[in-house]
Short mmCIF file of C-alpha atoms in Angstrom, two decimals:
data_model
loop_
_atom_site.label_atom_id
_atom_site.label_comp_id
_atom_site.label_asym_id
_atom_site.label_seq_id
_atom_site.Cartn_x
_atom_site.Cartn_y
_atom_site.Cartn_z
CA MET E 1 31.07 -13.91 38.10
CA THR E 2 30.57 -10.28 38.52
CA ALA E 3 27.31 -9.14 38.01
CA SER E 4 29.26 -6.90 34.66
CA THR E 5 30.58 -10.46 32.96
CA ALA E 6 27.15 -12.04 33.14
CA ALA E 7 25.08 -9.56 31.49
CA ALA E 8 27.59 -9.72 28.38
CA PRO E 9 25.98 -13.01 27.42
CA MET E 10 23.01 -11.29 27.54
CA THR E 11 23.77 -8.27 25.82
CA ALA E 12 25.17 -10.28 23.50
CA ASN E 13 22.42 -12.05 22.34
CA GLY E 14 20.06 -8.73 23.09
CA GLY E 15 21.95 -7.75 20.14
CA TRP E 16 22.09 -10.81 17.42
CA LEU E 17 18.04 -11.09 18.39
CA ALA E 18 17.62 -7.39 17.65
CA LEU E 19 19.48 -8.50 14.63
CA VAL E 20 17.26 -10.68 13.36
CA LEU E 21 14.60 -8.55 13.67
CA LYS E 22 15.34 -5.58 12.03
CA LEU E 23 16.65 -7.51 9.01
CA ARG E 24 13.21 -9.59 9.52
CA ALA E 25 11.65 -9.15 6.15
CA LEU E 26 14.87 -10.14 4.07
CA ILE E 27 15.37 -13.69 6.24
CA ALA E 28 11.53 -14.22 5.48
CA LEU E 29 12.14 -12.75 1.76
CA GLY E 30 14.85 -15.86 1.65
CA VAL E 31 12.93 -18.16 2.91
CA VAL E 32 9.96 -18.40 1.28
CA LEU E 33 11.96 -17.61 -1.95
CA ALA E 34 13.28 -21.85 -1.30
CA PHE E 35 10.15 -22.58 -0.29
CA PHE E 36 8.19 -21.96 -3.28
CA SER E 37 11.21 -22.87 -5.32
CA VAL E 38 10.67 -26.11 -3.67
CA MET E 39 7.53 -26.99 -3.71
CA ALA E 40 6.01 -25.16 -6.19
CA PRO E 41 6.96 -26.29 -9.83
CA ASN E 42 7.59 -23.71 -12.25
CA PHE E 43 8.42 -21.11 -9.66
CA LEU E 44 12.12 -19.64 -10.63
CA SER E 45 11.26 -19.24 -14.27
CA THR E 46 11.31 -15.35 -15.89
CA ALA E 47 7.12 -15.80 -17.03
CA ASN E 48 6.33 -16.50 -13.33
CA PHE E 49 8.15 -14.08 -11.86
CA LEU E 50 7.25 -10.84 -14.36
CA ILE E 51 3.38 -12.04 -13.06
CA MET E 52 4.85 -11.90 -9.28
CA PHE E 53 6.79 -8.41 -9.73
CA LYS E 54 3.09 -6.94 -10.59
CA HIS E 55 1.33 -8.83 -8.30
CA VAL E 56 3.73 -7.24 -5.78
CA ALA E 57 3.98 -3.82 -7.67
CA ILE E 58 0.11 -4.17 -6.03
CA THR E 59 1.12 -3.65 -2.91
CA ALA E 60 4.25 -2.00 -2.50
CA ILE E 61 2.55 1.12 -3.72
CA LEU E 62 -0.20 0.44 -1.68
CA ALA E 63 2.52 0.29 1.54
CA ILE E 64 4.39 3.65 -0.11
CA GLY E 65 1.32 5.41 1.13
CA MET E 66 0.50 3.01 4.44
CA SER E 67 4.46 3.76 5.39
CA PHE E 68 3.93 7.28 5.29
CA VAL E 69 0.59 7.26 7.85
CA ILE E 70 2.04 4.92 10.09
CA LEU E 71 5.36 6.58 9.86
CA THR E 72 3.14 9.18 11.66
CA GLY E 73 1.42 6.21 13.40
CA GLY E 74 -1.66 7.01 12.56
CA ILE E 75 -3.04 3.77 9.79
CA ASP E 76 -5.90 3.92 7.17
CA LEU E 77 -8.08 0.94 6.67
CA SER E 78 -9.52 2.61 3.31
CA VAL E 79 -6.86 2.13 0.71
CA GLY E 80 -8.65 -0.98 -0.92
CA SER E 81 -11.97 0.48 -0.90
CA ILE E 82 -10.83 3.97 -2.04
CA ALA E 83 -8.55 1.80 -5.06
CA GLY E 84 -11.91 -0.08 -6.02
CA LEU E 85 -13.46 3.46 -5.85
CA GLY E 86 -10.64 4.79 -8.22
CA GLY E 87 -11.26 1.77 -10.84
CA MET E 88 -14.90 2.39 -10.58
CA VAL E 89 -14.56 6.18 -11.30
CA ALA E 90 -11.95 5.31 -14.05
CA GLY E 91 -14.43 2.71 -15.46
CA ALA E 92 -17.73 5.36 -15.25
CA LEU E 93 -15.67 7.71 -17.02
CA ILE E 94 -14.24 5.77 -20.41
CA LEU E 95 -17.76 4.21 -20.41
CA ASN E 96 -20.01 6.40 -19.27
CA GLY E 97 -18.17 9.80 -19.66
CA LEU E 98 -18.83 12.91 -18.03
CA THR E 99 -22.25 15.19 -18.01
CA ILE E 100 -22.21 18.73 -18.09
CA ALA E 101 -25.59 18.86 -16.65
CA PRO E 102 -25.95 22.49 -17.80
CA LEU E 103 -25.13 22.85 -20.24
CA GLY E 104 -26.55 19.35 -21.82
CA VAL E 105 -23.43 17.27 -23.27
CA VAL E 106 -21.60 14.63 -22.65
CA VAL E 107 -17.89 14.85 -22.63
CA TYR E 108 -14.93 11.59 -23.01
CA PRO E 109 -12.26 12.70 -21.59
CA SER E 110 -8.58 11.18 -22.13
CA ILE E 111 -7.37 8.13 -20.54
CA ALA E 112 -4.21 11.12 -19.12
CA MET E 113 -7.57 12.90 -17.85
CA VAL E 114 -8.90 9.86 -17.23
CA VAL E 115 -6.29 8.72 -14.96
CA VAL E 116 -5.29 12.64 -13.50
CA ILE E 117 -8.99 12.62 -11.92
CA VAL E 118 -9.15 9.49 -10.71
CA LEU E 119 -5.84 10.79 -8.58
CA LEU E 120 -7.06 14.05 -8.07
CA LEU E 121 -10.28 11.54 -6.04
CA GLY E 122 -8.17 9.39 -4.54
CA GLY E 123 -6.07 12.89 -3.13
CA LEU E 124 -9.27 14.47 -1.35
CA ALA E 125 -10.06 11.27 0.40
CA GLY E 126 -7.37 11.32 1.57
CA PHE E 127 -7.79 14.89 2.25
CA ALA E 128 -10.95 13.83 4.47
CA ASN E 129 -9.25 11.14 6.04
CA GLY E 130 -5.95 13.34 7.23
CA VAL E 131 -8.30 16.07 8.86
CA LEU E 132 -10.33 13.92 10.54
CA VAL E 133 -7.96 12.41 12.24
CA SER E 134 -5.40 16.00 12.50
CA ARG E 135 -8.34 18.42 13.07
CA PHE E 136 -11.60 16.37 14.37
CA LYS E 137 -8.79 14.38 16.71
CA VAL E 138 -10.65 10.90 15.37
CA ALA E 139 -9.43 8.46 15.90
CA PRO E 140 -6.77 6.96 13.18
CA PHE E 141 -8.66 3.52 12.68
CA ILE E 142 -12.32 4.92 13.07
CA ALA E 143 -11.96 7.29 10.75
CA THR E 144 -10.17 5.19 8.26
CA LEU E 145 -13.17 2.87 8.68
CA GLY E 146 -15.70 5.65 8.09
CA MET E 147 -13.73 5.87 5.23
CA LEU E 148 -13.99 2.11 3.67
CA TYR E 149 -17.34 2.53 3.75
CA VAL E 150 -17.97 5.92 2.28
CA ALA E 151 -16.06 4.53 -0.75
CA ARG E 152 -17.04 1.36 -0.81
CA GLY E 153 -20.44 2.51 -1.03
CA ALA E 154 -20.16 5.18 -3.47
CA ALA E 155 -17.60 2.91 -5.57
CA MET E 156 -20.94 0.48 -5.26
CA LEU E 157 -23.59 3.07 -6.55
CA LEU E 158 -21.91 4.08 -9.45
CA SER E 159 -23.30 1.57 -11.42
CA ASN E 160 -25.30 -0.86 -8.28
CA GLY E 161 -22.81 -2.92 -8.13
CA ALA E 162 -22.26 -3.95 -11.31
CA THR E 163 -19.23 -4.19 -13.65
CA PHE E 164 -17.91 -1.89 -15.96
CA PRO E 165 -16.73 -4.17 -18.32
CA ASN E 166 -14.24 -4.09 -21.75
CA LEU E 167 -12.61 -0.77 -20.45
CA THR E 168 -10.84 -0.71 -23.90
CA GLY E 169 -12.15 3.21 -25.15
CA ARG E 170 -13.39 3.85 -28.59
CA GLU E 171 -11.17 5.12 -30.94
CA ASP E 172 -13.56 8.18 -32.26
CA LEU E 173 -14.01 9.15 -28.06
CA GLY E 174 -10.03 10.31 -27.99
CA ASN E 175 -9.91 7.25 -24.94
CA THR E 176 -8.22 4.81 -26.03
CA GLY E 177 -5.13 3.18 -24.52
CA PHE E 178 -5.96 2.57 -20.82
CA PRO E 179 -4.67 -1.46 -20.74
CA TRP E 180 -1.98 -0.02 -21.63
CA LEU E 181 -1.53 1.57 -17.78
CA GLY E 182 -1.31 -2.53 -16.25
CA ALA E 183 -0.46 -5.24 -19.32
CA GLY E 184 1.92 -2.38 -20.77
CA THR E 185 5.30 -3.31 -21.60
CA VAL E 186 8.91 -0.77 -21.74
CA LEU E 187 12.38 -2.76 -22.85
CA GLY E 188 10.41 -5.86 -22.16
CA LEU E 189 9.44 -4.62 -18.06
CA PRO E 190 5.43 -3.93 -17.25
CA VAL E 191 4.83 -0.62 -16.68
CA THR E 192 3.23 -1.70 -13.54
CA VAL E 193 6.64 -1.98 -11.84
CA LEU E 194 8.34 0.23 -13.88
CA ILE E 195 5.51 2.63 -12.38
CA MET E 196 6.04 0.87 -9.03
CA ALA E 197 10.25 1.94 -8.72
CA ALA E 198 10.07 5.45 -9.80
CA ILE E 199 7.55 5.68 -7.29
CA ALA E 200 10.18 3.95 -4.43
CA LEU E 201 12.98 6.04 -5.36
CA VAL E 202 10.94 9.42 -5.32
CA ALA E 203 8.99 8.15 -1.96
CA ALA E 204 12.73 7.22 -0.74
CA PHE E 205 14.55 10.30 -0.81
CA VAL E 206 11.23 11.70 -0.03
CA ALA E 207 11.91 10.47 3.06
CA ARG E 208 15.29 9.88 3.75
CA ASP E 209 16.57 12.98 2.20
CA THR E 210 14.25 15.95 2.31
CA PRO E 211 12.59 18.19 5.43
CA PHE E 212 8.80 16.95 4.84
CA GLY E 213 10.47 12.85 5.55
CA ARG E 214 12.33 14.39 8.78
CA ARG E 215 8.91 16.02 10.11
CA VAL E 216 7.32 13.26 9.25
CA TYR E 217 9.48 11.26 11.66
CA ALA E 218 9.60 13.81 14.37
CA VAL E 219 5.84 13.19 14.18
CA GLY E 220 5.57 8.58 15.26
CA GLY E 221 8.15 10.25 16.94
CA ASN E 222 7.30 12.09 19.28
CA GLU E 223 4.91 14.92 17.88
CA ARG E 224 4.90 16.72 21.12
CA ALA E 225 7.69 17.19 21.17
CA ALA E 226 7.64 17.80 17.11
CA LEU E 227 5.00 20.92 17.34
CA LEU E 228 7.33 22.44 20.38
CA SER E 229 10.36 21.67 17.91
CA GLY E 230 7.71 23.84 15.60
CA VAL E 231 6.51 21.12 13.08
CA ARG E 232 2.69 21.64 12.40
CA VAL E 233 1.65 18.20 13.11
CA ASP E 234 -1.08 18.78 11.86
CA ARG E 235 -0.42 19.55 8.10
CA VAL E 236 1.93 17.08 8.84
CA LYS E 237 -0.10 14.56 9.59
CA ILE E 238 -2.95 15.73 6.90
CA ALA E 239 0.21 15.26 3.97
CA VAL E 240 0.90 11.67 4.32
CA TYR E 241 -3.21 10.86 3.73
CA VAL E 242 -2.97 12.17 0.87
CA ILE E 243 0.39 10.15 -0.10
CA SER E 244 -1.44 7.68 1.11
CA GLY E 245 -4.82 8.38 -0.52
CA VAL E 246 -2.63 9.09 -4.45
CA CYS E 247 -1.16 5.56 -3.85
CA ALA E 248 -4.40 3.76 -3.50
CA ALA E 249 -6.80 4.95 -6.23
CA LEU E 250 -3.09 4.97 -8.82
CA VAL E 251 -3.57 0.92 -7.57
CA GLY E 252 -7.18 1.38 -8.88
CA LEU E 253 -6.13 2.41 -12.09
CA VAL E 254 -3.51 -0.28 -12.40
CA VAL E 255 -5.91 -3.18 -11.96
CA SER E 256 -8.15 -1.99 -13.69
CA SER E 257 -7.29 -1.17 -16.43
CA GLU E 258 -4.82 -4.49 -16.44
CA LEU E 259 -8.73 -6.51 -16.34
CA VAL E 260 -9.62 -4.74 -18.73
CA ALA E 261 -12.79 -4.19 -16.18
CA ALA E 262 -13.69 -2.13 -13.00
CA HIS E 263 -16.01 -4.40 -10.15
CA PRO E 264 -16.94 -1.89 -7.21
CA ALA E 265 -15.89 -4.70 -5.32
CA SER E 266 -12.49 -3.97 -6.06
CA GLY E 267 -9.74 -3.75 -3.61
CA GLU E 268 -10.97 -5.55 -0.66
CA THR E 269 -8.44 -6.88 2.03
CA PHE E 270 -6.01 -4.89 -0.06
CA GLU E 271 -5.60 -2.85 3.00
CA LEU E 272 -4.41 -5.92 5.09
CA SER E 273 -1.55 -6.97 2.74
CA ALA E 274 -0.39 -2.89 2.86
CA ILE E 275 -0.55 -2.93 6.58
CA ALA E 276 1.27 -6.05 7.08
CA ALA E 277 4.27 -5.67 4.24
CA VAL E 278 5.03 -2.44 5.91
CA VAL E 279 4.95 -3.57 9.49
CA LEU E 280 6.85 -6.82 8.71
CA GLY E 281 9.22 -4.53 6.64
CA GLY E 282 10.28 -3.00 10.27
CA ALA E 283 7.79 -0.17 10.64
CA SER E 284 6.43 0.10 13.76
CA LEU E 285 2.94 0.79 14.36
CA SER E 286 3.72 3.37 16.89
CA GLY E 287 5.57 5.35 13.92
CA GLY E 288 8.86 6.93 14.31
CA ARG E 289 10.22 3.81 13.02
CA GLY E 290 10.69 2.19 9.27
CA THR E 291 11.60 3.00 5.87
CA VAL E 292 10.75 2.14 1.86
CA GLY E 293 13.25 0.49 1.53
CA GLY E 294 11.67 -2.26 4.29
CA ALA E 295 7.99 -2.54 2.78
CA LEU E 296 8.93 -2.43 0.04
CA ILE E 297 11.01 -6.09 0.83
CA GLY E 298 7.66 -7.11 2.90
CA ALA E 299 6.30 -6.36 0.19
CA CYS E 300 8.23 -8.55 -1.56
CA VAL E 301 7.13 -11.53 1.15
CA ILE E 302 3.53 -10.71 1.06
CA GLY E 303 3.27 -11.17 -3.51
CA VAL E 304 5.55 -14.07 -3.20
CA LEU E 305 3.37 -15.43 -0.35
CA GLY E 306 0.23 -15.52 -1.90
CA ASP E 307 1.75 -16.69 -5.87
CA GLY E 308 3.66 -19.45 -4.07
CA LEU E 309 0.48 -20.56 -2.63
CA VAL E 310 -1.35 -20.28 -6.03
CA MET E 311 0.84 -22.12 -7.31
CA MET E 312 0.81 -25.02 -5.06
CA GLY E 313 -3.18 -25.05 -5.78
CA VAL E 314 -3.71 -23.49 -1.93
CA SER E 315 -7.13 -23.56 -1.72
CA GLU E 316 -7.86 -19.70 -1.11
CA PHE E 317 -8.98 -19.92 2.50
CA TRP E 318 -6.22 -21.10 3.47
CA GLN E 319 -4.29 -19.25 2.14
CA MET E 320 -6.62 -16.17 4.36
CA VAL E 321 -5.39 -18.31 6.94
CA VAL E 322 -1.44 -17.34 6.22
CA LYS E 323 -1.43 -14.30 5.98
CA GLY E 324 -3.81 -13.72 8.73
CA LEU E 325 -0.47 -15.58 10.63
CA VAL E 326 1.56 -13.86 8.81
CA ILE E 327 0.29 -10.92 10.05
CA ILE E 328 0.18 -11.16 13.35
CA ALA E 329 3.74 -12.67 13.47
CA ALA E 330 4.56 -9.35 12.06
CA VAL E 331 2.98 -7.25 14.73
CA VAL E 332 3.96 -9.94 17.55
CA LEU E 333 8.01 -9.37 16.11
CA ASP E 334 7.09 -5.27 15.80
CA GLN E 335 6.32 -5.62 19.85
CA LEU E 336 9.99 -7.65 20.83
CA GLN E 337 12.15 -5.43 18.36
CA GLY E 338 9.87 -2.13 20.33
CA ARG E 339 10.12 -3.73 23.76
CA LEU E 340 14.51 -4.55 22.47
CA ALA E 341 14.94 -1.58 21.67
CA ALA E 342 13.72 -0.41 24.98
CA ALA E 343 15.90 -2.20 27.11
CA GLY E 344 18.55 -1.28 25.02
CA LYS E 345 18.71 1.97 26.05
CA ALA E 346 18.33 1.10 29.84
#
C-alpha cells in the first residue's frame, strides 16, 4: 500500500468530519427539536413556538451584534449589562422624564425618542469599548469586563437597585405605547421576531456584500495584513463594538417592554448565551470565520434548549449546568474545526 492510498481514507474521513463540524449548529438544532418534541408535552404547539421565537429573537439580536465583534477576533462581555442599563434608562425616561435643570422643567419624551436615546446610549457604550480596544490596546476581555461593571452599576444607580414598574406611560404626557415593542404583533407575528428578522437581513447583507463587511473579515483573518492593505483597523474595531452596543440596548428595550417593567439586574448572563450562539453557529473565537446566518441558527439552538428544559420542569440550576456544557462543547468544536482547517492547508 502506497502512502497516497493510505492517506486517502484519512482525507475522506477528515472531509466528512469537517463537514459535520461546519453543519454542527443545524445538526444540534435538529437533535434538540426532536428530543423535546418527544419529551416535552405541547412543545410543537403553535402557541409555544410563538413564545419560543420571541425568546430566540432576544438571543439572536445579541448574537448578531456579537458576531461582528467575534469576526474581528474580539469579545464583548458587556452586552448583558448594556441591555440592563438600556431598559432602566427607558424606565426612568417614561416614569420620571428628563430633568432640564437650567430651565427648571421636566420633559417626558415620546416613546420613539426614548428608543432613540437608549440606542444612542448603547452605541456610546460600544464606542467606549472600541476605543479602549483599538486606541489604548486594552485586551477585549478586560475592556468589556470593565464596561460590564460600569453599565451594571449605572443601572443600579438609576433607581438605587429598585424596579421601574408599570411602564405604560400616560396619555396626558404623550408617552404611551411602550409595551407594543415587546408584546405587540403584526399580521400575527410578534414585533420582536420581525425586528430580529429585519436586523438579520441587514446584518447579513453588510457582512457579505459591503466593503465594511470584507474589512471586518480581513481584520479578523490577519490584522497585520489588513493594516498593510490600507484597512483602517481601529475604525473597524470601534464600529463593530458600536454595533454590538446598539444591539444590546435594543434587547434591553424589548425585554423591559415585554415585562412592562425594568429591573437593574435584567440581562445577567445574556452575554454568555450570545457568545455560545455565535460560536455554536460556526464562528471562530480567533476571528475571520463565521456568518450571521450561523449565529441565528446557534441562537435557535440556545433558545430551544432553554425553553425545552423549562417545559420539562428541569431545575434552573441544572439549566445553568447544561448551558455551560453547551458553551464548552461549542468552544471545543471550534478548536477542532480550526485544527482540521489548518491540517487541510498543510
